[in-house]
Tab-separated table of C-alpha atoms in Angstrom:
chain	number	residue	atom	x	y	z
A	17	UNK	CA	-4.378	72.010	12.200
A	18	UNK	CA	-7.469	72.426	14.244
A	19	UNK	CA	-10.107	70.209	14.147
A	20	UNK	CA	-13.576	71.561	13.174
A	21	UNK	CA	-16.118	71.982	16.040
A	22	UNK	CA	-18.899	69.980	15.794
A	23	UNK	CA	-22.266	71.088	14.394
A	24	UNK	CA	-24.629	72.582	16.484
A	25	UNK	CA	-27.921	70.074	15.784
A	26	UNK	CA	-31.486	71.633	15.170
A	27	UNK	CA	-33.907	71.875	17.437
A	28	UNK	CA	-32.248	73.619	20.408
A	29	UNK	CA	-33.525	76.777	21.234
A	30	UNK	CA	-31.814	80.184	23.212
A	31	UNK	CA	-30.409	78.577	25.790
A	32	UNK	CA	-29.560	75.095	24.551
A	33	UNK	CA	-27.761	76.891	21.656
A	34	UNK	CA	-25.527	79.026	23.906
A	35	UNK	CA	-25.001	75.938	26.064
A	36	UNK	CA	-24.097	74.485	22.713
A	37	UNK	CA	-21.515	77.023	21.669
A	38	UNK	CA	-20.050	78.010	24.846
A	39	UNK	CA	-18.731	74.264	25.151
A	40	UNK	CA	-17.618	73.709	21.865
A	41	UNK	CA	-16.092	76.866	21.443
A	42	UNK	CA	-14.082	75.790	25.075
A	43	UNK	CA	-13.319	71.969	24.611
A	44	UNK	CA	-12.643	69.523	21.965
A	45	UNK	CA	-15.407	66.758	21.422
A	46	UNK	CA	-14.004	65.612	18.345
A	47	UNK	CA	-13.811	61.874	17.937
A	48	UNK	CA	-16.465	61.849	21.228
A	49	UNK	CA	-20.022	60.878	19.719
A	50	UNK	CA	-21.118	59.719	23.529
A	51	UNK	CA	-20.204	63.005	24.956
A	52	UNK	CA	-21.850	64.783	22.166
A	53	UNK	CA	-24.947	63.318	22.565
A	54	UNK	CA	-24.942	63.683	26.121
A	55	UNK	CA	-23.690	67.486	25.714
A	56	UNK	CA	-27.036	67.715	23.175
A	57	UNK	CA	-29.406	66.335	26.157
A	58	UNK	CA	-28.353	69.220	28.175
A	59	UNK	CA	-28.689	71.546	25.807
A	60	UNK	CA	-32.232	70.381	25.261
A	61	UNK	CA	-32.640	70.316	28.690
A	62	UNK	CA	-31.103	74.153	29.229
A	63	UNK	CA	-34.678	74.931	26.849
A	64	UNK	CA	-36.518	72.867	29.453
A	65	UNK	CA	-35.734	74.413	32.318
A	66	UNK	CA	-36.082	78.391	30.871
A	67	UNK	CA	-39.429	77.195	29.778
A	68	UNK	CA	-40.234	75.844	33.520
A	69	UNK	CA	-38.542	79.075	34.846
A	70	UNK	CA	-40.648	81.348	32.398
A	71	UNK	CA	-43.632	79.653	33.423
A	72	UNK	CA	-43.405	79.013	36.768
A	73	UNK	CA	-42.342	83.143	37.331
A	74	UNK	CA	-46.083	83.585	35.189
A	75	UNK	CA	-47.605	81.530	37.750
A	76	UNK	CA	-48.617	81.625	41.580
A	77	UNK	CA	-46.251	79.781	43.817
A	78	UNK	CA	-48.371	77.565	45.527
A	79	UNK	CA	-51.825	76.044	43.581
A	80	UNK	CA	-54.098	73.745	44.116
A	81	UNK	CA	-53.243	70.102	44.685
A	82	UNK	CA	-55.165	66.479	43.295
A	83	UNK	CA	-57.654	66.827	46.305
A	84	UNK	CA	-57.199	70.783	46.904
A	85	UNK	CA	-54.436	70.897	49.216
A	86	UNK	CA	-51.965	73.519	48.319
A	87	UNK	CA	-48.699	72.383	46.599
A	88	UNK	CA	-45.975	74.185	45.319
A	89	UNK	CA	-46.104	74.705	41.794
A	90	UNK	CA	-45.244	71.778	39.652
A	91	UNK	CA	-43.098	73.859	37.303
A	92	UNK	CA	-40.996	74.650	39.937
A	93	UNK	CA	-40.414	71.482	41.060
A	94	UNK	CA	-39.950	70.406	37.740
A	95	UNK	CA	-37.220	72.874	37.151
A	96	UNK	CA	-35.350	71.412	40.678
A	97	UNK	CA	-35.497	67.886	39.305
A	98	UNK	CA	-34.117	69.536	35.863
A	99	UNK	CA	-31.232	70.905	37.623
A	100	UNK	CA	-29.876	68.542	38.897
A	101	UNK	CA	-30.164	65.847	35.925
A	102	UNK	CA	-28.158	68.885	34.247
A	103	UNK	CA	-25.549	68.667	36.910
A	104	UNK	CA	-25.438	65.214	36.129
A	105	UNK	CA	-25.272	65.117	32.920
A	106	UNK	CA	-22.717	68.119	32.462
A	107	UNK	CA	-20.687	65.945	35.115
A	108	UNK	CA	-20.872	63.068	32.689
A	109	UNK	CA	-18.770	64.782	30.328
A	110	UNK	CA	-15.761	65.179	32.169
A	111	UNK	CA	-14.672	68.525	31.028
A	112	UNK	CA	-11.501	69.599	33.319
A	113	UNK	CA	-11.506	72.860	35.631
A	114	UNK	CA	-11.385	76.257	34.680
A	115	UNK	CA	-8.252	77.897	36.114
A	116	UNK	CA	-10.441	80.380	37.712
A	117	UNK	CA	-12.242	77.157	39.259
A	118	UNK	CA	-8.750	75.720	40.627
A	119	UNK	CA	-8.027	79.210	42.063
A	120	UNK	CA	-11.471	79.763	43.821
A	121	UNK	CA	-10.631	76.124	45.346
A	122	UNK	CA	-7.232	77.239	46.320
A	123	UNK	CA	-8.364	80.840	48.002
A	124	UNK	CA	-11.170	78.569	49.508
A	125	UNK	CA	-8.957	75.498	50.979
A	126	UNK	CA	-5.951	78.613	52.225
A	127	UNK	CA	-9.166	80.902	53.689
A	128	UNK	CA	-10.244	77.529	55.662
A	129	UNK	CA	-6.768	76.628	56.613
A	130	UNK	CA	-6.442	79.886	57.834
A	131	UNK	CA	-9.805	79.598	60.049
A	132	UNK	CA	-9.037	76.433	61.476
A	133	UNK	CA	-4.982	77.776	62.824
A	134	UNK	CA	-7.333	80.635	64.349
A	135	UNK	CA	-9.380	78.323	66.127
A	136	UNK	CA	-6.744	75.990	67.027
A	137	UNK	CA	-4.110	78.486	68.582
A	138	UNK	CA	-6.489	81.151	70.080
A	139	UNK	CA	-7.906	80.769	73.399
């Protein structure tokens, strides 16, 4: 027997809610209320960051700063910040490679190993 995914929770919009599924659908959270939580702050934080990205791409680049120096825009560097609490938080839940991630770190580590022979034995 399977067990049931969890519940999407309301409130998430378009890209929280495929966050949402494409997890659950991939890896079991059952009997995991910390990671669920935690997967529901990044999904809530996937909406953040397309609403920063949406309006920062609306916007000019650089505006006006506190005492009218020119800053980049604060959506922008809002959306940075965002991305890399997500990386933290999607970190925070553990979830175990892809076997297309191991592979791309295999070609990667044999492409390198192959580099550094090169370099070793060539004059």
């Amino acid at each position: 027997m399977t067990n049931p995914k969890p519940r999407m929770p309301r409130g998430l919009s378009d890209e929280g809610k495929k966050l949402w599924k494409d997890l659950t659908e991939v890896f079991d959270f059952t009997d995991e209320p910390a990671k669920l939580r935690v997967l529901f702050d990044a999904c809530k934080l996937a909406d953040t960051i397309k609403r920063l990205d949406d309006e920062a791409a609306a916007s000019p680049l650089v505006v006006q700063g506190s005492t009218g120096q020119p800053v980049i825009h604060p959506c922008v560097a809002q959306g940075q910040s965002a991305r890399g609490l997500m990386a933290t938080l999607l970190a925070k839940l553990g979830l175990p490679e892809t076997d297309q991630e191991t592979e791309l770190k295999r070609h990667k580590r044999t492409e390198s190993a192959k580099t550094a022979a090169k370099a070793r034995w060539s004059m």
